Coordinates of C-alpha atoms in Angstrom, one line a residue:
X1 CA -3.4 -24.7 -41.1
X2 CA -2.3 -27.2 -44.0
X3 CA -5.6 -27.1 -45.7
X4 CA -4.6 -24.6 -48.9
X5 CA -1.1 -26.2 -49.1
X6 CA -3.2 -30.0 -49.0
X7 CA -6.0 -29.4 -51.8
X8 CA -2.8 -28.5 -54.0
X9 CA -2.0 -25.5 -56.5
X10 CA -0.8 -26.1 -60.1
X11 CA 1.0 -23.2 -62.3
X12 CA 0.9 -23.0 -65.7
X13 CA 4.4 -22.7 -66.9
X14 CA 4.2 -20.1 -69.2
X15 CA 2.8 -17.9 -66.4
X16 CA 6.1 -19.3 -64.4
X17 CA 8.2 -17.8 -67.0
X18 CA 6.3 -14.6 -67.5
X19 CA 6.5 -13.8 -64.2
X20 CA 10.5 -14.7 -63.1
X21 CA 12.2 -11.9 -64.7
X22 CA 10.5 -9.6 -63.5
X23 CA 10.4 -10.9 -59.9
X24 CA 14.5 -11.3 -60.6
X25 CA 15.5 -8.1 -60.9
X26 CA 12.5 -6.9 -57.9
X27 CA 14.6 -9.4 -55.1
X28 CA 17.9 -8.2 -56.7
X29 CA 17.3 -4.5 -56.6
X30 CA 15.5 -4.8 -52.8
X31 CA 19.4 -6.8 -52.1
X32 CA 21.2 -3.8 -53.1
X33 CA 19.3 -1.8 -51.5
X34 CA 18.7 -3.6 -48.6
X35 CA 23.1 -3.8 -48.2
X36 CA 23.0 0.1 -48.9
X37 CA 21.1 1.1 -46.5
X38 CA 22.1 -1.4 -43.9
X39 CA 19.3 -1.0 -41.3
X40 CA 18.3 -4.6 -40.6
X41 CA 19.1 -8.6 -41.4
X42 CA 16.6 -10.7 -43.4
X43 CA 16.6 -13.9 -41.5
X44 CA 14.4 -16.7 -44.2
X45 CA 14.0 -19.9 -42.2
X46 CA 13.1 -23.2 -44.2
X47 CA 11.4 -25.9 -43.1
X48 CA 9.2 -28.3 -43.7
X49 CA 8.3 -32.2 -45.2
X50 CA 10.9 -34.2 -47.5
X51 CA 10.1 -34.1 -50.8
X52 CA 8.2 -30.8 -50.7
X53 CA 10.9 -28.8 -52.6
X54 CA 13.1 -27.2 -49.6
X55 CA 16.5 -27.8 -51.4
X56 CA 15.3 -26.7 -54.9
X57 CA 13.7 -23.5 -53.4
X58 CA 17.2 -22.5 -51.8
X59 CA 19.3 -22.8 -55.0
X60 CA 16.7 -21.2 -56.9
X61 CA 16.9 -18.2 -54.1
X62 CA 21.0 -18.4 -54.8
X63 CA 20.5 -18.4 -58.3
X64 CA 17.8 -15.4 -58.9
X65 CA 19.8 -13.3 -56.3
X66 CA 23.2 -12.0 -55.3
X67 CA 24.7 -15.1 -53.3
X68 CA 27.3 -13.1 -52.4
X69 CA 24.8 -11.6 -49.8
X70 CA 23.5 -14.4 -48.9
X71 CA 24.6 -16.9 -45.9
X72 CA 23.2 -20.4 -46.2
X73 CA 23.6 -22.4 -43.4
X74 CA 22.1 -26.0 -43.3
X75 CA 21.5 -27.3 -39.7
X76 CA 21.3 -31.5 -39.4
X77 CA 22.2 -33.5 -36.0
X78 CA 24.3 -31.2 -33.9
X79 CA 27.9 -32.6 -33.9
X80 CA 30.5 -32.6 -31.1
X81 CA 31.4 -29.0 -31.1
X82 CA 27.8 -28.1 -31.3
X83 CA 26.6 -30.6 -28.4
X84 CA 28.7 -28.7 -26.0
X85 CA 27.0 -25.5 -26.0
X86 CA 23.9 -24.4 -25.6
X87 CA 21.3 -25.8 -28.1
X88 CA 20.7 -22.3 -29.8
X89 CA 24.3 -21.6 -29.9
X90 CA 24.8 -22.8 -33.3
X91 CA 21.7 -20.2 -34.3
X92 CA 23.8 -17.6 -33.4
X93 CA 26.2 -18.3 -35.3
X94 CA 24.4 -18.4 -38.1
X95 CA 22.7 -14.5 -37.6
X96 CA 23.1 -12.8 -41.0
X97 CA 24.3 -8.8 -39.8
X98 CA 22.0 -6.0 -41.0
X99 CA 22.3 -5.3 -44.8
X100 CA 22.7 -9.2 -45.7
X101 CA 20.5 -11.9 -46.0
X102 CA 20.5 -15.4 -44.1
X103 CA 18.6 -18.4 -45.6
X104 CA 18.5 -21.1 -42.1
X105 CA 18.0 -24.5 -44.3
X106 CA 16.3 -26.5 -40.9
X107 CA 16.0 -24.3 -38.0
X108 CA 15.4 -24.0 -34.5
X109 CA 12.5 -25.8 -35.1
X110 CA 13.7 -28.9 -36.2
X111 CA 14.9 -30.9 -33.3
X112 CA 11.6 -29.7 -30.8
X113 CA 9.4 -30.9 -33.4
X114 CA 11.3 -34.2 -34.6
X115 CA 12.4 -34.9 -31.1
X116 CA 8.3 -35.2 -30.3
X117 CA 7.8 -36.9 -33.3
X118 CA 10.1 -39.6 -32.1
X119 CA 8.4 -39.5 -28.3
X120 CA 11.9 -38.6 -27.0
X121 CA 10.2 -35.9 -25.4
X122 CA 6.6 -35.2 -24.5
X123 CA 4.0 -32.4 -25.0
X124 CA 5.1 -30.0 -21.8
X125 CA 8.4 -30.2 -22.7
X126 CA 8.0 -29.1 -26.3
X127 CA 5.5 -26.4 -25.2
X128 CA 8.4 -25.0 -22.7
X129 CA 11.0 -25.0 -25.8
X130 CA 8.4 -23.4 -28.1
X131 CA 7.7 -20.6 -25.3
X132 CA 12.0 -20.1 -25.6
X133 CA 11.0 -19.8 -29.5
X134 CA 9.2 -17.1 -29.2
X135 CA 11.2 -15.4 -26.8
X136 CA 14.2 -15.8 -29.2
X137 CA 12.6 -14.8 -32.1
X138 CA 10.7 -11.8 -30.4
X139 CA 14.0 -10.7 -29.2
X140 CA 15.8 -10.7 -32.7
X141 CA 13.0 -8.2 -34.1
X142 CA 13.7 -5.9 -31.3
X143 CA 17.0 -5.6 -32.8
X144 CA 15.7 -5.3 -35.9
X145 CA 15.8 -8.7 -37.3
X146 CA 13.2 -9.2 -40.4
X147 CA 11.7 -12.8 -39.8
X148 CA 10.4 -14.7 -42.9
X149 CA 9.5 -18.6 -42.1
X150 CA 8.1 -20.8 -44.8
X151 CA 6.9 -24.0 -44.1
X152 CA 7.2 -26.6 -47.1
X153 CA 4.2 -29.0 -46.6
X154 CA 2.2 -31.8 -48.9
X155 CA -0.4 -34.3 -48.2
X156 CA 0.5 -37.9 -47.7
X157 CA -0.4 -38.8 -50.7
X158 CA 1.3 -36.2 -52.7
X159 CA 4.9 -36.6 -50.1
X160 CA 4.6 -40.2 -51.7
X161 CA 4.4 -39.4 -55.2
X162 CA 7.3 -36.7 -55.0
X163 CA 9.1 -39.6 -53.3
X164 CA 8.9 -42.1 -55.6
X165 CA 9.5 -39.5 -58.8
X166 CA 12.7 -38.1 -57.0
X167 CA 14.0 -42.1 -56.4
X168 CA 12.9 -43.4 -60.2
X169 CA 15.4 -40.4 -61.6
X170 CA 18.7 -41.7 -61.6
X171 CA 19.6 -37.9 -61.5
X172 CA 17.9 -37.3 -57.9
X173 CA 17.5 -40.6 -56.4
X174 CA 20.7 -39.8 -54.0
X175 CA 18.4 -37.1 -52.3
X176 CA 16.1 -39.6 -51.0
X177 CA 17.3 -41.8 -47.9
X178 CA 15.7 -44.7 -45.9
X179 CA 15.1 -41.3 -43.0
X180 CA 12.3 -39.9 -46.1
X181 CA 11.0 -43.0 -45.6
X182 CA 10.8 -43.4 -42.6
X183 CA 9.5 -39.9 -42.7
X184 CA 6.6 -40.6 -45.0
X185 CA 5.4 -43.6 -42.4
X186 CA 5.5 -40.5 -39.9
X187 CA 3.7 -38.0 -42.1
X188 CA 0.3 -37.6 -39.7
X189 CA 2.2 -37.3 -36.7
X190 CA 4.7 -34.8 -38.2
X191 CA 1.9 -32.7 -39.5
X192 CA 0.0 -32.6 -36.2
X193 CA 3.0 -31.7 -34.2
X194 CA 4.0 -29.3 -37.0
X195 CA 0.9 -27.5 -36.8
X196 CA 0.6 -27.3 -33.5
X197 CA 4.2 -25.7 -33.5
X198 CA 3.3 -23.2 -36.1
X199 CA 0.4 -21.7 -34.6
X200 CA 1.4 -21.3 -31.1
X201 CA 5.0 -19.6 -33.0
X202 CA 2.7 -17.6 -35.9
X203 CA 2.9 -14.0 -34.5
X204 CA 1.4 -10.8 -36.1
X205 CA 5.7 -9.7 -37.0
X206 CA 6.6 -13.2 -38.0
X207 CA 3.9 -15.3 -40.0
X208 CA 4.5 -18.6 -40.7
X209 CA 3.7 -18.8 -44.9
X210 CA 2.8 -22.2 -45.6
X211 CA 4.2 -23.0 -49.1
X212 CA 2.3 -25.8 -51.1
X213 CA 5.3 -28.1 -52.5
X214 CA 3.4 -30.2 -55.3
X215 CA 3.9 -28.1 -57.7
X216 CA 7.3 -26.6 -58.7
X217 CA 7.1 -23.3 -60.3
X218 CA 4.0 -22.4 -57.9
X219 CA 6.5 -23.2 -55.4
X220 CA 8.6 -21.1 -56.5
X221 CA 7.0 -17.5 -57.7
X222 CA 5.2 -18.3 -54.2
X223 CA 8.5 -18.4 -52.0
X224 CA 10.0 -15.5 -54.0
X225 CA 6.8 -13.1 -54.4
X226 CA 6.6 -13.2 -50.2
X227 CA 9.8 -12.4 -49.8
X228 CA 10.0 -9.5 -52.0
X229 CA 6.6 -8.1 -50.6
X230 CA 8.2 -9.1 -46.9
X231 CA 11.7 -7.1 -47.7
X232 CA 9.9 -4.7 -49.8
X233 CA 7.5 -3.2 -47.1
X234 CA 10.1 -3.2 -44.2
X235 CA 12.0 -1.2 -46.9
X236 CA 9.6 1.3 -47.7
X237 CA 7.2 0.6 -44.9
X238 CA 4.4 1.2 -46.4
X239 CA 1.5 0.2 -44.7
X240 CA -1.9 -0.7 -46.5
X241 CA -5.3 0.5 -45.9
X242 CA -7.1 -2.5 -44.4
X243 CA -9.2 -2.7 -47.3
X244 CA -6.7 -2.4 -49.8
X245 CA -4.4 -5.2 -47.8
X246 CA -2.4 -8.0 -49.7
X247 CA -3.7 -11.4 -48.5
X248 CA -1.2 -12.8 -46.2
X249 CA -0.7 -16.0 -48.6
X250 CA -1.8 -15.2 -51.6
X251 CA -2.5 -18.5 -54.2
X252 CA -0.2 -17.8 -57.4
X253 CA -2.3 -19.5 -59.3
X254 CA -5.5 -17.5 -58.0
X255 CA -7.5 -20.5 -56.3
X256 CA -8.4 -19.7 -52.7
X257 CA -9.6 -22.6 -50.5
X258 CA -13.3 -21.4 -51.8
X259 CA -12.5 -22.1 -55.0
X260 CA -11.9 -25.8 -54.8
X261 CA -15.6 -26.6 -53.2
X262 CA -17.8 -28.0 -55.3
X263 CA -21.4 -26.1 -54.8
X264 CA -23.6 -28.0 -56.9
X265 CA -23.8 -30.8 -54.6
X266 CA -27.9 -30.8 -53.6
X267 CA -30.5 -33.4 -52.3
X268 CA -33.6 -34.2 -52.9
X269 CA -36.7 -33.2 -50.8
X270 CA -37.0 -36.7 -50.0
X271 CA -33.5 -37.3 -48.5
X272 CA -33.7 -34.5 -46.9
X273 CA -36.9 -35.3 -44.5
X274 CA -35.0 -38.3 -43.7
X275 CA -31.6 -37.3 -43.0
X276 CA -33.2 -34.0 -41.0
X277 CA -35.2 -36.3 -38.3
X278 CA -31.9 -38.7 -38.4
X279 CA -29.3 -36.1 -37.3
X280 CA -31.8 -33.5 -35.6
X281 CA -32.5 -36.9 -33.3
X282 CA -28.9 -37.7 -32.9
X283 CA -28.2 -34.6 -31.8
X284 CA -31.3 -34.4 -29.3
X285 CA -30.1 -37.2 -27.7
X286 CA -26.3 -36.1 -27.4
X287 CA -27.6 -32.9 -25.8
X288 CA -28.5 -35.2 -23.3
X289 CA -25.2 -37.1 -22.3
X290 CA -24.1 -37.5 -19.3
X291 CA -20.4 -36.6 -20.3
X292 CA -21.9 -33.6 -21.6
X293 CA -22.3 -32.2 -18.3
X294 CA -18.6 -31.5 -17.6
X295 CA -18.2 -30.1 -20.9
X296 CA -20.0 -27.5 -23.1
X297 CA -20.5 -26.9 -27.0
X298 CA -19.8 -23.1 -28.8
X299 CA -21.0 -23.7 -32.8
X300 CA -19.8 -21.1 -34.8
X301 CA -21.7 -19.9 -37.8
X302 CA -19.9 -17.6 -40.3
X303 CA -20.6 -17.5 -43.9
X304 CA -21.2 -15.4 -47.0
X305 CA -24.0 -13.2 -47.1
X306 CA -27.2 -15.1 -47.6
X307 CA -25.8 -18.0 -46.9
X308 CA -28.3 -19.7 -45.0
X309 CA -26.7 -19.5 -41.7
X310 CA -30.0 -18.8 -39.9
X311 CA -31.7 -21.7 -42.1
X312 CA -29.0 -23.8 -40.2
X313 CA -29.1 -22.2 -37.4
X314 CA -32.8 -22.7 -37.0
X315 CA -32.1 -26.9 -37.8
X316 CA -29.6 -26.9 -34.9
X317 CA -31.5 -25.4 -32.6
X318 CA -34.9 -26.9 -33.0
X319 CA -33.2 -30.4 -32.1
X320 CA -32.5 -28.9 -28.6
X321 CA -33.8 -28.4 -25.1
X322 CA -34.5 -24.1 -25.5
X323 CA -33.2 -24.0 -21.8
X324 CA -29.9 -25.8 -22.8
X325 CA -29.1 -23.3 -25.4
X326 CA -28.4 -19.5 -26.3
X327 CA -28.0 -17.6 -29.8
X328 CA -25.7 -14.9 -30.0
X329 CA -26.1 -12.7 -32.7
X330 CA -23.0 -10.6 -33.4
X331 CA -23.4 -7.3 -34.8
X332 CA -20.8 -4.2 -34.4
X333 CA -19.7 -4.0 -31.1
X334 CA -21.6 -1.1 -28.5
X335 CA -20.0 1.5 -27.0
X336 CA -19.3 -0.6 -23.5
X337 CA -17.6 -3.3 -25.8
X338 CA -15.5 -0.9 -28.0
X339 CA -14.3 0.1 -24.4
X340 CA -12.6 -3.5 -23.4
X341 CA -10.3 -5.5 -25.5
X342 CA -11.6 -7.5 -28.6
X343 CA -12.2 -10.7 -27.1
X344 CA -14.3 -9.3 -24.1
X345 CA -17.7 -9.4 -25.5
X346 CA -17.3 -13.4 -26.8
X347 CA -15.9 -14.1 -23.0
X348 CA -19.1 -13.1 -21.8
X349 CA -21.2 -15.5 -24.0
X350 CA -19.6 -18.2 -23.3
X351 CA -22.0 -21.2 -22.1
X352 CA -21.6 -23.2 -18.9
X353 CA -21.3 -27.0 -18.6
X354 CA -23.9 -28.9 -20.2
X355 CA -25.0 -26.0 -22.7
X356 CA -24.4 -24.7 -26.0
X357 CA -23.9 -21.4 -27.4
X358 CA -24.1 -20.9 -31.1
X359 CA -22.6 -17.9 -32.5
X360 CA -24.2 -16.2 -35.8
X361 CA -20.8 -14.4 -36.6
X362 CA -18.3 -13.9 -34.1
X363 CA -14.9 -13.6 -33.4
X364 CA -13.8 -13.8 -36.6
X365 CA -15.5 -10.3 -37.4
X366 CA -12.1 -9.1 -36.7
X367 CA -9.7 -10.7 -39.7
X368 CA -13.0 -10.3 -41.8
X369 CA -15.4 -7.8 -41.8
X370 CA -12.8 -5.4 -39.9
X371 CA -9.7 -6.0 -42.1
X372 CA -12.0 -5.5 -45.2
X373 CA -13.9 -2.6 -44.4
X374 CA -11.3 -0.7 -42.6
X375 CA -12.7 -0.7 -39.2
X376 CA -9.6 -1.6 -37.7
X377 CA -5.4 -1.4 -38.7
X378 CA -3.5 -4.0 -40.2
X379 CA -1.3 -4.8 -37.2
X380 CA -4.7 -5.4 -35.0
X381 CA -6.0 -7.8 -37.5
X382 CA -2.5 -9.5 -38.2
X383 CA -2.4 -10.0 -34.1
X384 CA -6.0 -11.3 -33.9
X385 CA -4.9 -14.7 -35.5
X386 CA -2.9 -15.6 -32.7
X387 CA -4.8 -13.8 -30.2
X388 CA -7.9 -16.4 -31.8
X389 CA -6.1 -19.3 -31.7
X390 CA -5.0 -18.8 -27.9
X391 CA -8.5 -17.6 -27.1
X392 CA -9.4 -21.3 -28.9
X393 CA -7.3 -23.2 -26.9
X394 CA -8.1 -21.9 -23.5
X395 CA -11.7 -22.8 -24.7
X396 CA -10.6 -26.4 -25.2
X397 CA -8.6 -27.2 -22.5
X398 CA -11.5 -25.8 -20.3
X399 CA -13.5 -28.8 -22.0
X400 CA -15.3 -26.9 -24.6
X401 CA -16.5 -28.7 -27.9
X402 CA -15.9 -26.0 -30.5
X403 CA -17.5 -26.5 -33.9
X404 CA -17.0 -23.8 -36.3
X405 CA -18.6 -23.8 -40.1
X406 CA -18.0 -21.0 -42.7
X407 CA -21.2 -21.6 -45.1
X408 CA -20.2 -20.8 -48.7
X409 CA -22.0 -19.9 -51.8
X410 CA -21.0 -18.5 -55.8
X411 CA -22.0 -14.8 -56.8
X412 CA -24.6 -15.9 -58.5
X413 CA -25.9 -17.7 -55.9
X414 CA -26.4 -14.6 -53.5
X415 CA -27.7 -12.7 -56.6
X416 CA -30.4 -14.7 -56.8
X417 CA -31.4 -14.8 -52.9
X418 CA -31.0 -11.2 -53.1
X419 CA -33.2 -10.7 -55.1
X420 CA -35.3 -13.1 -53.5
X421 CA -35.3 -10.8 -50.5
X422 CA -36.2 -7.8 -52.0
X423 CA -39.4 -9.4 -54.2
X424 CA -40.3 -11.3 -51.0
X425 CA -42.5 -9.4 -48.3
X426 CA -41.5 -11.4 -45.2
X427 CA -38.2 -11.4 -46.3
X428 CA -37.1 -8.1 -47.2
X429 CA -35.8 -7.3 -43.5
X430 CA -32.8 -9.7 -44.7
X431 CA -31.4 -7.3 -47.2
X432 CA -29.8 -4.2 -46.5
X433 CA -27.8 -1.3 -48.4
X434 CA -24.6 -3.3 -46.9
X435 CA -25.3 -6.5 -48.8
X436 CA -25.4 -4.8 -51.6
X437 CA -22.1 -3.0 -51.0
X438 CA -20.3 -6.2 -49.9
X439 CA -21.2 -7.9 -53.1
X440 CA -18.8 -5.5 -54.7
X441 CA -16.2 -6.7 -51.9
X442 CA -16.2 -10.4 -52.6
X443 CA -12.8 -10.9 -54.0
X444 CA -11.1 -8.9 -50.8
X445 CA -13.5 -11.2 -48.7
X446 CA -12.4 -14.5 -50.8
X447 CA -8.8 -13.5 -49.9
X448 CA -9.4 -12.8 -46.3
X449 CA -11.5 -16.3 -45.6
X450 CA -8.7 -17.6 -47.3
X451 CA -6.0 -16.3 -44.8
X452 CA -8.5 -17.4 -41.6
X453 CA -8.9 -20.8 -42.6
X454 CA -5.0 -20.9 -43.1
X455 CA -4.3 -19.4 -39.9
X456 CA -7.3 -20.7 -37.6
X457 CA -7.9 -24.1 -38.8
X458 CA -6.2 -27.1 -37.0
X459 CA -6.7 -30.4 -36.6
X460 CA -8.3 -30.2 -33.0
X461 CA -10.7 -27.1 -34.4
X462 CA -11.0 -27.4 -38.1
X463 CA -12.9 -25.5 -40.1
X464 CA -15.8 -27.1 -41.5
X465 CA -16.2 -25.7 -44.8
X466 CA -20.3 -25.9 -46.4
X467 CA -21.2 -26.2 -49.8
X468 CA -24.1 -23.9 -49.4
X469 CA -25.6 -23.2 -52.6
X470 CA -28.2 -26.3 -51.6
X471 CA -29.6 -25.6 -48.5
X472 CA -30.7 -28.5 -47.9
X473 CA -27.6 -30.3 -48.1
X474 CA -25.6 -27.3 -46.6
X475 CA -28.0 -27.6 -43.4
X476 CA -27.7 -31.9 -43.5
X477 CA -23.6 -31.1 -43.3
X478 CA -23.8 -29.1 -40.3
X479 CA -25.9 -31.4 -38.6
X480 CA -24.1 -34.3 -39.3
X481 CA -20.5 -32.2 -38.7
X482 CA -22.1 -31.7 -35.9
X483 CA -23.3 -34.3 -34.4
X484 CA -19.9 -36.3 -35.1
X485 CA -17.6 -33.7 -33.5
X486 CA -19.9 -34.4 -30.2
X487 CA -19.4 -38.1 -30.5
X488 CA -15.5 -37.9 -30.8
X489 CA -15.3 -35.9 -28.0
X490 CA -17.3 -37.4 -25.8
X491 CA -16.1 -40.7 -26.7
X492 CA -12.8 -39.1 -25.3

């Protein structure tokens, strides 16, 4: 969920300062009206990692907008008063009414996730107070209640270096304490414990926006843009065609996670053979295991078009037992399938112990294909994230090894394989009038792989992302990705 947020996003400042004033007067005149008309609250929760701008982002908030209309209320260790109520008690005394705005700085998040960060309580226990979460929450938009929670994250790495900046200043070093410290040590179990959080709490009415904190004034126009387009469209509810749909997170400096792959990694012929009989033979053998029998393995392929999937497909499944394995090409759905809810048709598939299925497309047709081309509304798309990542995690506690790639290649890439097709008797079958007409798609597509990577990926079912435009090394990667995911688990 953190991967955007981790590669990093840099702003030029000029573009910073182009943009503000208009974005001023947009969150100023959506206040006004927004107090006018009364209907609802605007309830912005902040959270996230030290260092990663939180503080800074709320005084800029104050500063572009009315703060008479805002309430900010900063929650740290309950005190006395506070310990003798309910836990959420304190929340409710912080509710903005409708017309106004209320920033939480820390939330009702805070203490679940710190408190199993610290051990002081374990993983049931935190999935029972994320369950009241959602309750809570789902309650407040019943009454109205417009949810907007950002999450201010950075890598390791970059949490350090903000550290150390922030305690060299003699103007800021008071903001960082022996806790951020502390805090840093803790980064990879606050991020795992963070995520897990977020997507089990990321609902099609109150997304979790992860907001990349390296770099300030991407920080900022980020924060600020979402919640204008969030205020804005309960305002005016407007609802988009799915093709013409926002991305949920959109970069503000234009770089989706695509982007930042480098494609013109390749390898030679000769590697290749050798690397090929390596993995294809570690992978034979792993099909083999004995642990494997109490588990089973779903690969899924998704990708641009003429990607290679079925090249990589092909590599996967030639290393394997045919009577230990199925390949489930997903196409539209039939008539039966349209008939049931979404996930029906991939419940059927799945393999038993000791087999694999391997999905060319799949679930994901839904936040992609679907939300591009208009084959379904926005709020059935927005819901299939969490519907996906529940649907994941059943998969996983039943024991399944889930492995998904998204192959990726540049435009001019596909032009040339294209092409290739169409020149290429025994090949032509690959290439329809749709290729052709998704080409003209790509930069909805970019922003839509973009928002399922953000939403889907997690630590316990990443998204392995291929640098494709070398099939040879693309199809290497998924073997290899592959082939290690088994081990880990069934070293388990």
């Amino acid at each position: 969920m953190f991967d955007a947020a981790e590669a990093g996003h840099k702003l030029d400042h000029d573009a910073f300062k182009a943009a503000e004033p208009g974005l001023r007067q947009a969150l100023l005149d959506l206040q006004y009206e927004l107090k006018e008309r009364a209907d609802f609250p605007v309830i912005v929760l902040i959270n996230g990692l030290d260092g990663a701008g939180k503080g800074e982002t709320v005084n800029l908030l104050n500063e572009w907008m009315d703060p008479r209309l805002i309430a900010t209320e900063a929650f740290g260790e309950p005190d006395a008063i506070e310990r003798s109520h309910p836990a959420m008690w304190r929340y409710w005394q912080a509710l903005p009414p409708r017309g106004r705005i209320g920033i939480l700085f820390g939330s009702w998040y805070t203490e679940p996730i710190g408190r199993r960060v610290d051990g002081e309580i374990r993983q049931p226990r935190l999935d029972q107070q994320i369950d009241e979460i959602v309750r809570f929450e789902r309650m407040l938009q019943r009454e109205g209640a417009l949810l907007v929670k950002f999450w201010f994250h950075l890598s390791r790495s970059a949490q350090k270096r903000r550290l150390n900046e922030l305690q060299a200043d003699p103007r800021t070093r008071w903001r960082v304490s022996a806790a951020d410290w502390d805090n840093l040590e803790r980064h990879d179990r606050i991020k795992r414990f963070a995520e897990h959080t977020l997507l089990k709490t990321s609902t099609a009415d109150a997304p979790w926006w992860v907001v990349d904190g390296s770099d300030p004034d991407y920080r900022a126009l980020f924060v600020a843009e979402t919640l204008k387009r969030q205020i804005e469209h309960r305002l005016h509810e407007r609802p988009a065609a799915a093709a013409d749909a926002a991305p949920l997170q959109a970069p503000i400096d234009g770089r989706y996670l695509l982007d930042l792959l480098d494609l013109s990694q390749s390898m030679s012929r000769e590697d290749y053979d050798a690397q090929l009989e390596k993995w294809q033979g570690r992978l034979a053998l792993l099909s083999r295991h004995p642990r494997l029998r109490k588990r089973n393995v779903v690969v899924v392929f998704e990708g641009h078009d003429a990607a290679g999937k079925g090249g990589a497909i092909r590599r996967v499944a030639s290393a394997l037992d045919a009577r230990l394995y199925r390949i489930h090409p997903i196409a539209a759905p039939a008539e039966e399938e349209r008939a049931q809810p979404y996930l029906w048709r991939f419940w059927r598939r799945l393999p038993r112990r000791g087999h694999f299925a391997i999905f060319d497309r799949s679930w994901y047709g839904r936040v992609l294909v679907e939300r591009v081309e208009g084959f379904c509304s926005e709020a059935d798309w927005m819901r299939a994230y969490e519907e996906i990542n529940d649907f994941e995690r059943q998969l996983q506690s039943a024991g399944t090894i889930l492995v998904k790639f998204w192959l990726a290649i540049d435009r001019d890439e596909q032009l040339r394989r294209f092409e290739e097709r169409e020149e290429t008797g025994f090949k032509r079958y690959k290439i329809t009038a749709e290729d052709w007409r998704n080409r003209d798609k790509w930069d909805l597509y970019s922003a839509a792989i973009h928002d399922m990577v953000e939403r889907t990926s997690s630590s316990d079912r990443p998204w392995t992302l291929v640098e494709a435009n070398d099939k040879r090394f693309a199809r290497i990667k998924v073997l290899r990705t592959l082939c290690r995911a088994m081990e880990a688990a069934l070293e388990e």
